[in-house]
């Protein structure tokens, strides 16, 4: 079981955490909502919970709660620039369907 | 797949929940838009990677519009239709613009705010600003990949209610939801205060292209309070360019330049100024139209020397602001530098010397206001939960009302922190007085005629009492955006009246039509309307009289060219009569009076002659 960051994503995350001035790492999650059933959450993590799974990827601590992990196993988080837009992208092998807007998905 | 940004813990947005918000620095010379991405405030660039959008709009006859660099490039070739520095006209009537005659624009004086005549029709400053904001909104929505929930727009701390309201209207016209207006120095302090987590009293020294502002702020426990503001609305980087330009003329012994040579040398002057930020000396070279070569060496010392008086001109308002805040230079913990002109080494030195410390300049002075606005927008859009911080601003001018004898009674003194509410009691002047007129004014002067009139309304239905028995409580309230409402209440019987002070401009928007109606009580527009009506009546009377005279004697007393001149004068007067400018009607009336003067004199002679013909002298003597 693993969740990873690309090197580019890790560089950006480290930069953001340094600028923010606090935080132990990055928390990835999944919650049930949206038109295709589920959506991702991507947040700064200020503390680790006992039940969290912890991964280290290119020097960034990634925390995932156990419920989310079943849907996120094997996911790679990338940082991409599309025209004027830039941000993080989940490359998740578990996805079976996605809503048109791309903001939620099903497994 | 939509791209995600890192949210604060527990603050991830649900799908389709939009919390995209931006901060906009709507500047006199340049504008910027910034947003917070993954916790970091960044300025959004255009497709060519340029962060600034020149605040220039050019209107074409076919209704299309250029904004920014393309408009700026055409500024000298199409001056009437290319609007620069429109911020100076926001919420301003023609009488508020003493230098209106020096600009290339064709102003149309309309109640409340000047308008500008262009090939695309008459444009109000609100519409021009909206065109700038629309470009920034599009840029932000492309960059963020979605619709904006709202924007924080910065305004100078000294902007009055009319100017603030005009800015809000421009945003609404551009389809932006204004989360709030934020004072520019406060935004700069937000950018520094949060990024550096520094507390204490700060001075914000803002020297832009054409304006200088100084603000004294207190930052403590995440609360920003503006203690005092001051400045000079006609002092900026352009003046420094001009000093170098004059120096070039003097050194190269040039005089009476052609416009394109003057423009070239001004550009060279600006480049020299910018180069001197990083170099101890620069060569100024130019080949003028007549083939004349200019080749001079400008050193930082010389530059500092020729601009010393300009630098000192910024220190006087700085001292004043400190005095208003009741502070000494050594009480100031840090000085924030804002505006590209603060890059000049002599400015950095003078400010450093005045406050006895190195000024803060680790953020880009051109961007710091937009960055701060973006941070505030991010909070207001609901992207942060823990930092419950509050922003306090001050009102720039005292608010008061008119009392007997045309004197001003100040209710809220200047530099009071907002939001604020103050109440004061007044009474009747005459026995049996049943109504009271409440005239709201803004300014520091003692006489109503010297202050700016904001609104006028009447409290009616006061029961008849002896003079001095009625107790009328007048409450002034200024909300967080700096907008004022005034209410009056007679305490014995409870009659009440109130007004929300909003200026009136000639926009067709429903909301603004309503505002126009409510501001009918507004003294200034009433006065202008009256002046206009008076001149219209006078013009109508004059045209009628001259036409009647022409009908009787035009053919006999005038030759063809004299007749044509008078006809032309009448046509001209009819023409300006269509407009709303009472001054131009008045001027034309005078002109027509002058043109027809000879004709009137001849008619007088003729009628005297007719009256005398056939009479004996003695008949006339009786």
mmCIF file of C-alpha atoms in Angstrom, chain B residues 173-492:
data_model
loop_
_atom_site.group_PDB
_atom_site.id
_atom_site.type_symbol
_atom_site.label_atom_id
_atom_site.label_comp_id
_atom_site.label_asym_id
_atom_site.label_seq_id
_atom_site.Cartn_x
_atom_site.Cartn_y
_atom_site.Cartn_z
ATOM 1 C CA UNK B 173 -20.544 46.505 -13.662
ATOM 2 C CA UNK B 174 -17.590 44.189 -14.364
ATOM 3 C CA UNK B 175 -19.520 41.277 -12.863
ATOM 4 C CA UNK B 176 -17.428 41.100 -9.709
ATOM 5 C CA UNK B 177 -18.878 40.551 -6.273
ATOM 6 C CA UNK B 178 -17.060 42.928 -3.925
ATOM 7 C CA UNK B 179 -16.255 41.118 -0.689
ATOM 8 C CA UNK B 180 -15.050 44.425 0.671
ATOM 9 C CA UNK B 181 -13.031 47.485 -0.170
ATOM 10 C CA UNK B 182 -9.696 47.600 1.578
ATOM 11 C CA UNK B 183 -7.458 50.605 2.135
ATOM 12 C CA UNK B 184 -4.235 50.242 0.156
ATOM 13 C CA UNK B 185 -1.853 50.737 3.122
ATOM 14 C CA UNK B 186 -3.865 48.232 5.123
ATOM 15 C CA UNK B 187 -3.490 45.723 2.286
ATOM 16 C CA UNK B 188 0.266 46.313 2.233
ATOM 17 C CA UNK B 189 0.367 45.762 5.982
ATOM 18 C CA UNK B 190 -1.642 42.554 5.590
ATOM 19 C CA UNK B 191 0.916 41.294 3.110
ATOM 20 C CA UNK B 192 3.784 42.039 5.513
ATOM 21 C CA UNK B 193 2.001 41.450 8.772
ATOM 22 C CA UNK B 194 0.907 37.941 8.035
ATOM 23 C CA UNK B 195 3.907 36.813 6.055
ATOM 24 C CA UNK B 196 6.308 38.068 8.695
ATOM 25 C CA UNK B 197 4.017 37.819 11.753
ATOM 26 C CA UNK B 198 5.327 41.142 13.042
ATOM 27 C CA UNK B 199 3.436 43.264 15.577
ATOM 28 C CA UNK B 200 3.746 46.962 16.442
ATOM 29 C CA UNK B 201 3.266 50.381 14.848
ATOM 30 C CA UNK B 202 4.099 50.582 11.163
ATOM 31 C CA UNK B 203 4.312 53.340 8.604
ATOM 32 C CA UNK B 204 3.281 52.592 5.040
ATOM 33 C CA UNK B 205 5.128 54.877 2.614
ATOM 34 C CA UNK B 206 3.471 54.620 -0.793
ATOM 35 C CA UNK B 207 5.057 56.542 -3.667
ATOM 36 C CA UNK B 208 3.413 55.550 -6.930
ATOM 37 C CA UNK B 209 3.564 56.978 -10.436
ATOM 38 C CA UNK B 210 1.511 60.047 -9.661
ATOM 39 C CA UNK B 211 0.506 60.013 -6.012
ATOM 40 C CA UNK B 212 2.069 59.862 -2.582
ATOM 41 C CA UNK B 213 0.358 58.434 0.499
ATOM 42 C CA UNK B 214 1.602 57.878 4.005
ATOM 43 C CA UNK B 215 -0.330 55.838 6.555
ATOM 44 C CA UNK B 216 0.396 55.002 10.143
ATOM 45 C CA UNK B 217 -0.917 51.585 11.185
ATOM 46 C CA UNK B 218 -0.924 49.568 14.359
ATOM 47 C CA UNK B 219 -0.683 45.792 14.113
ATOM 48 C CA UNK B 220 -1.367 43.723 17.184
ATOM 49 C CA UNK B 221 -2.586 40.151 17.618
ATOM 50 C CA UNK B 222 -3.684 40.029 14.012
ATOM 51 C CA UNK B 223 -5.665 43.270 14.281
ATOM 52 C CA UNK B 224 -4.793 46.024 11.854
ATOM 53 C CA UNK B 225 -5.748 49.536 12.809
ATOM 54 C CA UNK B 226 -5.076 52.594 10.652
ATOM 55 C CA UNK B 227 -4.104 55.394 13.032
ATOM 56 C CA UNK B 228 -3.668 58.218 10.525
ATOM 57 C CA UNK B 229 -3.258 58.982 6.841
ATOM 58 C CA UNK B 230 -1.829 61.858 4.823
ATOM 59 C CA UNK B 231 -0.278 62.455 1.412
ATOM 60 C CA UNK B 232 0.066 64.482 -1.752
ATOM 61 C CA UNK B 233 -2.181 63.603 -4.666
ATOM 62 C CA UNK B 234 0.100 65.297 -7.194
ATOM 63 C CA UNK B 235 3.501 63.840 -6.399
ATOM 64 C CA UNK B 236 4.990 60.648 -7.761
ATOM 65 C CA UNK B 237 7.549 58.929 -9.925
ATOM 66 C CA UNK B 238 6.499 61.031 -12.925
ATOM 67 C CA UNK B 239 7.818 64.131 -11.157
ATOM 68 C CA UNK B 240 11.228 62.477 -10.774
ATOM 69 C CA UNK B 241 11.224 61.682 -14.511
ATOM 70 C CA UNK B 242 10.405 65.295 -15.166
ATOM 71 C CA UNK B 243 13.333 66.538 -13.038
ATOM 72 C CA UNK B 244 15.730 64.390 -15.060
ATOM 73 C CA UNK B 245 14.081 65.658 -18.244
ATOM 74 C CA UNK B 246 14.646 69.263 -17.151
ATOM 75 C CA UNK B 247 18.226 68.405 -16.248
ATOM 76 C CA UNK B 248 18.775 66.983 -19.746
ATOM 77 C CA UNK B 249 17.368 70.154 -21.337
ATOM 78 C CA UNK B 250 19.607 72.300 -19.172
ATOM 79 C CA UNK B 251 22.773 70.256 -19.706
ATOM 80 C CA UNK B 252 22.271 69.834 -23.455
ATOM 81 C CA UNK B 253 21.121 73.459 -23.751
ATOM 82 C CA UNK B 254 17.920 72.509 -25.531
ATOM 83 C CA UNK B 255 14.812 74.599 -25.806
ATOM 84 C CA UNK B 256 11.427 74.546 -27.560
ATOM 85 C CA UNK B 257 11.334 70.833 -28.345
ATOM 86 C CA UNK B 258 8.981 69.174 -30.793
ATOM 87 C CA UNK B 259 6.426 66.969 -29.052
ATOM 88 C CA UNK B 260 8.014 63.715 -30.258
ATOM 89 C CA UNK B 261 11.464 64.856 -29.056
ATOM 90 C CA UNK B 262 10.000 65.790 -25.680
ATOM 91 C CA UNK B 263 8.374 62.371 -25.465
ATOM 92 C CA UNK B 264 11.622 60.632 -26.399
ATOM 93 C CA UNK B 265 13.584 62.535 -23.748
ATOM 94 C CA UNK B 266 10.924 61.818 -21.116
ATOM 95 C CA UNK B 267 11.208 58.114 -21.926
ATOM 96 C CA UNK B 268 15.009 58.345 -21.683
ATOM 97 C CA UNK B 269 14.605 60.163 -18.367
ATOM 98 C CA UNK B 270 12.412 57.365 -16.997
ATOM 99 C CA UNK B 271 14.857 54.706 -18.178
ATOM 100 C CA UNK B 272 17.739 56.587 -16.558
ATOM 101 C CA UNK B 273 15.800 56.770 -13.281
ATOM 102 C CA UNK B 274 15.164 53.025 -13.333
ATOM 103 C CA UNK B 275 18.792 52.212 -14.200
ATOM 104 C CA UNK B 276 20.056 54.360 -11.331
ATOM 105 C CA UNK B 277 18.358 51.981 -8.892
ATOM 106 C CA UNK B 278 20.993 49.376 -9.641
ATOM 107 C CA UNK B 279 23.857 51.401 -11.168
ATOM 108 C CA UNK B 280 25.922 54.274 -9.730
ATOM 109 C CA UNK B 281 25.741 56.179 -13.037
ATOM 110 C CA UNK B 282 24.033 55.977 -16.424
ATOM 111 C CA UNK B 283 24.619 57.426 -19.900
ATOM 112 C CA UNK B 284 21.654 59.283 -21.308
ATOM 113 C CA UNK B 285 21.783 59.211 -25.100
ATOM 114 C CA UNK B 286 19.215 60.275 -27.666
ATOM 115 C CA UNK B 287 19.110 61.477 -31.257
ATOM 116 C CA UNK B 288 16.562 64.222 -31.697
ATOM 117 C CA UNK B 289 14.402 64.794 -34.754
ATOM 118 C CA UNK B 290 16.724 67.489 -36.142
ATOM 119 C CA UNK B 291 19.700 65.127 -35.910
ATOM 120 C CA UNK B 292 20.952 66.702 -32.698
ATOM 121 C CA UNK B 293 22.747 64.260 -30.418
ATOM 122 C CA UNK B 294 22.253 64.177 -26.663
ATOM 123 C CA UNK B 295 24.907 62.312 -24.702
ATOM 124 C CA UNK B 296 25.119 62.937 -20.958
ATOM 125 C CA UNK B 297 26.337 61.159 -17.865
ATOM 126 C CA UNK B 298 23.965 61.123 -14.896
ATOM 127 C CA UNK B 299 25.255 59.947 -11.520
ATOM 128 C CA UNK B 300 23.227 58.885 -8.495
ATOM 129 C CA UNK B 301 24.620 61.930 -6.649
ATOM 130 C CA UNK B 302 23.369 64.348 -9.290
ATOM 131 C CA UNK B 303 20.027 62.551 -9.444
ATOM 132 C CA UNK B 304 19.679 62.779 -5.659
ATOM 133 C CA UNK B 305 20.662 66.448 -5.820
ATOM 134 C CA UNK B 306 18.098 67.472 -8.454
ATOM 135 C CA UNK B 307 15.282 65.546 -6.757
ATOM 136 C CA UNK B 308 16.074 66.507 -3.153
ATOM 137 C CA UNK B 309 13.111 68.873 -2.906
ATOM 138 C CA UNK B 310 10.747 66.147 -4.193
ATOM 139 C CA UNK B 311 11.988 63.710 -1.579
ATOM 140 C CA UNK B 312 11.526 66.357 1.109
ATOM 141 C CA UNK B 313 7.982 66.987 -0.137
ATOM 142 C CA UNK B 314 7.108 63.447 0.964
ATOM 143 C CA UNK B 315 8.488 63.963 4.451
ATOM 144 C CA UNK B 316 6.182 66.863 5.390
ATOM 145 C CA UNK B 317 2.960 64.767 5.074
ATOM 146 C CA UNK B 318 4.808 61.965 6.876
ATOM 147 C CA UNK B 319 5.469 64.238 9.864
ATOM 148 C CA UNK B 320 1.843 65.389 9.797
ATOM 149 C CA UNK B 321 0.480 61.830 9.818
ATOM 150 C CA UNK B 322 2.709 60.946 12.758
ATOM 151 C CA UNK B 323 1.484 64.024 14.600
ATOM 152 C CA UNK B 324 -2.153 63.026 13.895
ATOM 153 C CA UNK B 325 -1.410 59.602 15.342
ATOM 154 C CA UNK B 326 0.276 61.188 18.370
ATOM 155 C CA UNK B 327 3.531 59.378 17.666
ATOM 156 C CA UNK B 328 7.210 60.138 17.149
ATOM 157 C CA UNK B 329 9.365 58.601 14.399
ATOM 158 C CA UNK B 330 11.056 56.342 16.964
ATOM 159 C CA UNK B 331 7.683 54.792 17.905
ATOM 160 C CA UNK B 332 7.464 53.266 14.446
ATOM 161 C CA UNK B 333 8.660 49.698 14.459
ATOM 162 C CA UNK B 334 8.869 49.265 10.715
ATOM 163 C CA UNK B 335 8.335 51.139 7.479
ATOM 164 C CA UNK B 336 6.636 49.343 4.600
ATOM 165 C CA UNK B 337 7.598 50.550 1.150
ATOM 166 C CA UNK B 338 4.864 50.467 -1.506
ATOM 167 C CA UNK B 339 4.934 51.642 -5.116
ATOM 168 C CA UNK B 340 7.638 51.266 -7.753
ATOM 169 C CA UNK B 341 9.067 54.717 -7.031
ATOM 170 C CA UNK B 342 10.250 53.587 -3.601
ATOM 171 C CA UNK B 343 12.961 51.594 -5.381
ATOM 172 C CA UNK B 344 14.930 54.842 -5.833
ATOM 173 C CA UNK B 345 17.946 54.728 -3.518
ATOM 174 C CA UNK B 346 17.557 58.347 -2.360
ATOM 175 C CA UNK B 347 13.986 57.561 -1.245
ATOM 176 C CA UNK B 348 15.123 54.500 0.671
ATOM 177 C CA UNK B 349 17.872 56.585 2.301
ATOM 178 C CA UNK B 350 15.649 59.555 3.193
ATOM 179 C CA UNK B 351 12.912 57.342 4.648
ATOM 180 C CA UNK B 352 15.514 55.283 6.493
ATOM 181 C CA UNK B 353 17.058 58.437 7.955
ATOM 182 C CA UNK B 354 13.690 59.933 8.945
ATOM 183 C CA UNK B 355 12.573 56.844 10.853
ATOM 184 C CA UNK B 356 16.070 55.885 11.997
ATOM 185 C CA UNK B 357 15.857 52.409 10.474
ATOM 186 C CA UNK B 358 16.088 50.490 7.222
ATOM 187 C CA UNK B 359 12.688 50.384 5.500
ATOM 188 C CA UNK B 360 11.075 46.997 4.828
ATOM 189 C CA UNK B 361 11.333 46.066 1.197
ATOM 190 C CA UNK B 362 11.522 42.285 1.006
ATOM 191 C CA UNK B 363 8.243 42.187 -0.944
ATOM 192 C CA UNK B 364 7.932 43.644 -4.439
ATOM 193 C CA UNK B 365 6.654 47.227 -3.856
ATOM 194 C CA UNK B 366 4.558 47.070 -7.040
ATOM 195 C CA UNK B 367 2.752 43.932 -5.912
ATOM 196 C CA UNK B 368 2.479 44.190 -2.159
ATOM 197 C CA UNK B 369 -0.986 45.833 -2.163
ATOM 198 C CA UNK B 370 -2.501 43.183 -4.464
ATOM 199 C CA UNK B 371 -0.881 40.394 -2.434
ATOM 200 C CA UNK B 372 -2.403 41.730 0.773
ATOM 201 C CA UNK B 373 -5.812 42.125 -0.856
ATOM 202 C CA UNK B 374 -5.656 38.507 -2.025
ATOM 203 C CA UNK B 375 -4.920 37.319 1.516
ATOM 204 C CA UNK B 376 -7.925 39.237 2.805
ATOM 205 C CA UNK B 377 -10.117 37.915 -0.052
ATOM 206 C CA UNK B 378 -9.063 34.378 0.811
ATOM 207 C CA UNK B 379 -10.221 34.859 4.398
ATOM 208 C CA UNK B 380 -13.534 36.456 3.380
ATOM 209 C CA UNK B 381 -14.267 33.693 0.869
ATOM 210 C CA UNK B 382 -14.119 31.227 3.750
ATOM 211 C CA UNK B 383 -10.857 29.452 3.033
ATOM 212 C CA UNK B 384 -9.415 29.920 6.510
ATOM 213 C CA UNK B 385 -10.981 29.094 9.797
ATOM 214 C CA UNK B 386 -8.509 29.535 12.598
ATOM 215 C CA UNK B 387 -7.262 33.056 12.025
ATOM 216 C CA UNK B 388 -10.247 35.154 12.980
ATOM 217 C CA UNK B 389 -8.679 38.445 12.220
ATOM 218 C CA UNK B 390 -10.338 41.725 11.840
ATOM 219 C CA UNK B 391 -9.382 44.760 9.854
ATOM 220 C CA UNK B 392 -9.925 48.270 11.100
ATOM 221 C CA UNK B 393 -9.734 51.306 8.864
ATOM 222 C CA UNK B 394 -10.191 55.020 9.510
ATOM 223 C CA UNK B 395 -12.338 57.645 7.874
ATOM 224 C CA UNK B 396 -10.104 60.114 6.047
ATOM 225 C CA UNK B 397 -12.179 63.292 6.567
ATOM 226 C CA UNK B 398 -14.419 64.443 9.400
ATOM 227 C CA UNK B 399 -18.157 63.978 8.985
ATOM 228 C CA UNK B 400 -20.569 66.498 10.385
ATOM 229 C CA UNK B 401 -23.679 68.527 9.775
ATOM 230 C CA UNK B 402 -24.686 72.105 9.170
ATOM 231 C CA UNK B 403 -25.842 74.247 12.079
ATOM 232 C CA UNK B 404 -27.242 77.792 12.119
ATOM 233 C CA UNK B 405 -25.122 80.331 10.325
ATOM 234 C CA UNK B 406 -23.653 77.830 7.864
ATOM 235 C CA UNK B 407 -21.231 76.384 10.384
ATOM 236 C CA UNK B 408 -20.122 72.749 10.579
ATOM 237 C CA UNK B 409 -20.644 70.675 13.697
ATOM 238 C CA UNK B 410 -18.317 67.654 13.455
ATOM 239 C CA UNK B 411 -19.958 64.431 14.586
ATOM 240 C CA UNK B 412 -17.261 61.926 13.638
ATOM 241 C CA UNK B 413 -13.731 63.366 13.660
ATOM 242 C CA UNK B 414 -11.269 62.323 10.956
ATOM 243 C CA UNK B 415 -9.111 59.287 11.562
ATOM 244 C CA UNK B 416 -11.843 57.612 13.648
ATOM 245 C CA UNK B 417 -11.659 53.855 13.190
ATOM 246 C CA UNK B 418 -14.525 52.243 11.259
ATOM 247 C CA UNK B 419 -17.062 50.737 11.561
ATOM 248 C CA UNK B 420 -18.191 53.559 13.835
ATOM 249 C CA UNK B 421 -21.444 55.079 15.071
ATOM 250 C CA UNK B 422 -21.715 58.423 16.856
ATOM 251 C CA UNK B 423 -24.795 60.267 18.009
ATOM 252 C CA UNK B 424 -25.306 63.868 18.982
ATOM 253 C CA UNK B 425 -28.351 65.778 20.190
ATOM 254 C CA UNK B 426 -29.687 68.912 18.544
ATOM 255 C CA UNK B 427 -32.680 71.098 19.200
ATOM 256 C CA UNK B 428 -35.036 73.540 17.499
ATOM 257 C CA UNK B 429 -34.166 77.172 16.857
ATOM 258 C CA UNK B 430 -37.606 78.801 16.749
ATOM 259 C CA UNK B 431 -40.819 78.492 18.768
ATOM 260 C CA UNK B 432 -43.231 76.064 17.111
ATOM 261 C CA UNK B 433 -40.648 74.764 14.657
ATOM 262 C CA UNK B 434 -41.989 71.486 13.198
ATOM 263 C CA UNK B 435 -39.239 70.489 10.780
ATOM 264 C CA UNK B 436 -35.472 70.410 10.768
ATOM 265 C CA UNK B 437 -33.224 70.269 7.739
ATOM 266 C CA UNK B 438 -30.199 68.033 8.160
ATOM 267 C CA UNK B 439 -27.300 68.737 5.866
ATOM 268 C CA UNK B 440 -24.481 66.186 6.005
ATOM 269 C CA UNK B 441 -21.028 67.457 5.077
ATOM 270 C CA UNK B 442 -17.521 66.068 4.910
ATOM 271 C CA UNK B 443 -14.329 68.025 5.499
ATOM 272 C CA UNK B 444 -12.121 69.789 7.971
ATOM 273 C CA UNK B 445 -13.174 73.389 7.367
ATOM 274 C CA UNK B 446 -15.461 75.357 9.654
ATOM 275 C CA UNK B 447 -17.826 76.758 7.063
ATOM 276 C CA UNK B 448 -20.309 74.541 5.254
ATOM 277 C CA UNK B 449 -19.443 76.280 1.999
ATOM 278 C CA UNK B 450 -15.854 75.067 2.310
ATOM 279 C CA UNK B 451 -16.758 71.437 2.927
ATOM 280 C CA UNK B 452 -18.055 68.785 0.600
ATOM 281 C CA UNK B 453 -21.812 68.388 0.737
ATOM 282 C CA UNK B 454 -22.833 64.735 0.952
ATOM 283 C CA UNK B 455 -26.581 64.733 1.522
ATOM 284 C CA UNK B 456 -29.510 66.770 2.773
ATOM 285 C CA UNK B 457 -32.756 65.536 4.265
ATOM 286 C CA UNK B 458 -35.586 66.792 6.450
ATOM 287 C CA UNK B 459 -37.007 65.581 9.697
ATOM 288 C CA UNK B 460 -40.681 66.564 9.653
ATOM 289 C CA UNK B 461 -43.534 66.176 12.098
ATOM 290 C CA UNK B 462 -41.813 67.575 15.154
ATOM 291 C CA UNK B 463 -44.656 68.618 17.519
ATOM 292 C CA UNK B 464 -44.784 72.416 18.025
ATOM 293 C CA UNK B 465 -42.792 73.334 21.132
ATOM 294 C CA UNK B 466 -40.900 76.320 22.418
ATOM 295 C CA UNK B 467 -37.439 76.745 20.937
ATOM 296 C CA UNK B 468 -34.916 74.437 22.535
ATOM 297 C CA UNK B 469 -37.440 71.962 23.942
ATOM 298 C CA UNK B 470 -37.250 69.368 21.153
ATOM 299 C CA UNK B 471 -34.566 66.747 21.524
ATOM 300 C CA UNK B 472 -33.358 65.516 18.152
ATOM 301 C CA UNK B 473 -30.833 62.754 18.184
ATOM 302 C CA UNK B 474 -28.758 62.537 15.008
ATOM 303 C CA UNK B 475 -26.804 59.316 14.508
ATOM 304 C CA UNK B 476 -23.937 58.943 12.065
ATOM 305 C CA UNK B 477 -22.942 55.423 11.160
ATOM 306 C CA UNK B 478 -20.068 54.363 8.890
ATOM 307 C CA UNK B 479 -19.941 50.694 7.878
ATOM 308 C CA UNK B 480 -16.855 48.567 7.279
ATOM 309 C CA UNK B 481 -16.616 49.754 3.664
ATOM 310 C CA UNK B 482 -16.596 53.388 4.738
ATOM 311 C CA UNK B 483 -20.150 54.088 3.574
ATOM 312 C CA UNK B 484 -22.174 56.492 5.671
ATOM 313 C CA UNK B 485 -25.787 56.459 6.822
ATOM 314 C CA UNK B 486 -27.341 59.250 8.867
ATOM 315 C CA UNK B 487 -30.573 59.132 10.836
ATOM 316 C CA UNK B 488 -32.409 61.705 12.934
ATOM 317 C CA UNK B 489 -35.027 61.034 15.611
ATOM 318 C CA UNK B 490 -37.078 63.345 17.788
ATOM 319 C CA UNK B 491 -37.006 61.720 21.216
ATOM 320 C CA UNK B 492 -40.292 62.999 22.660
#
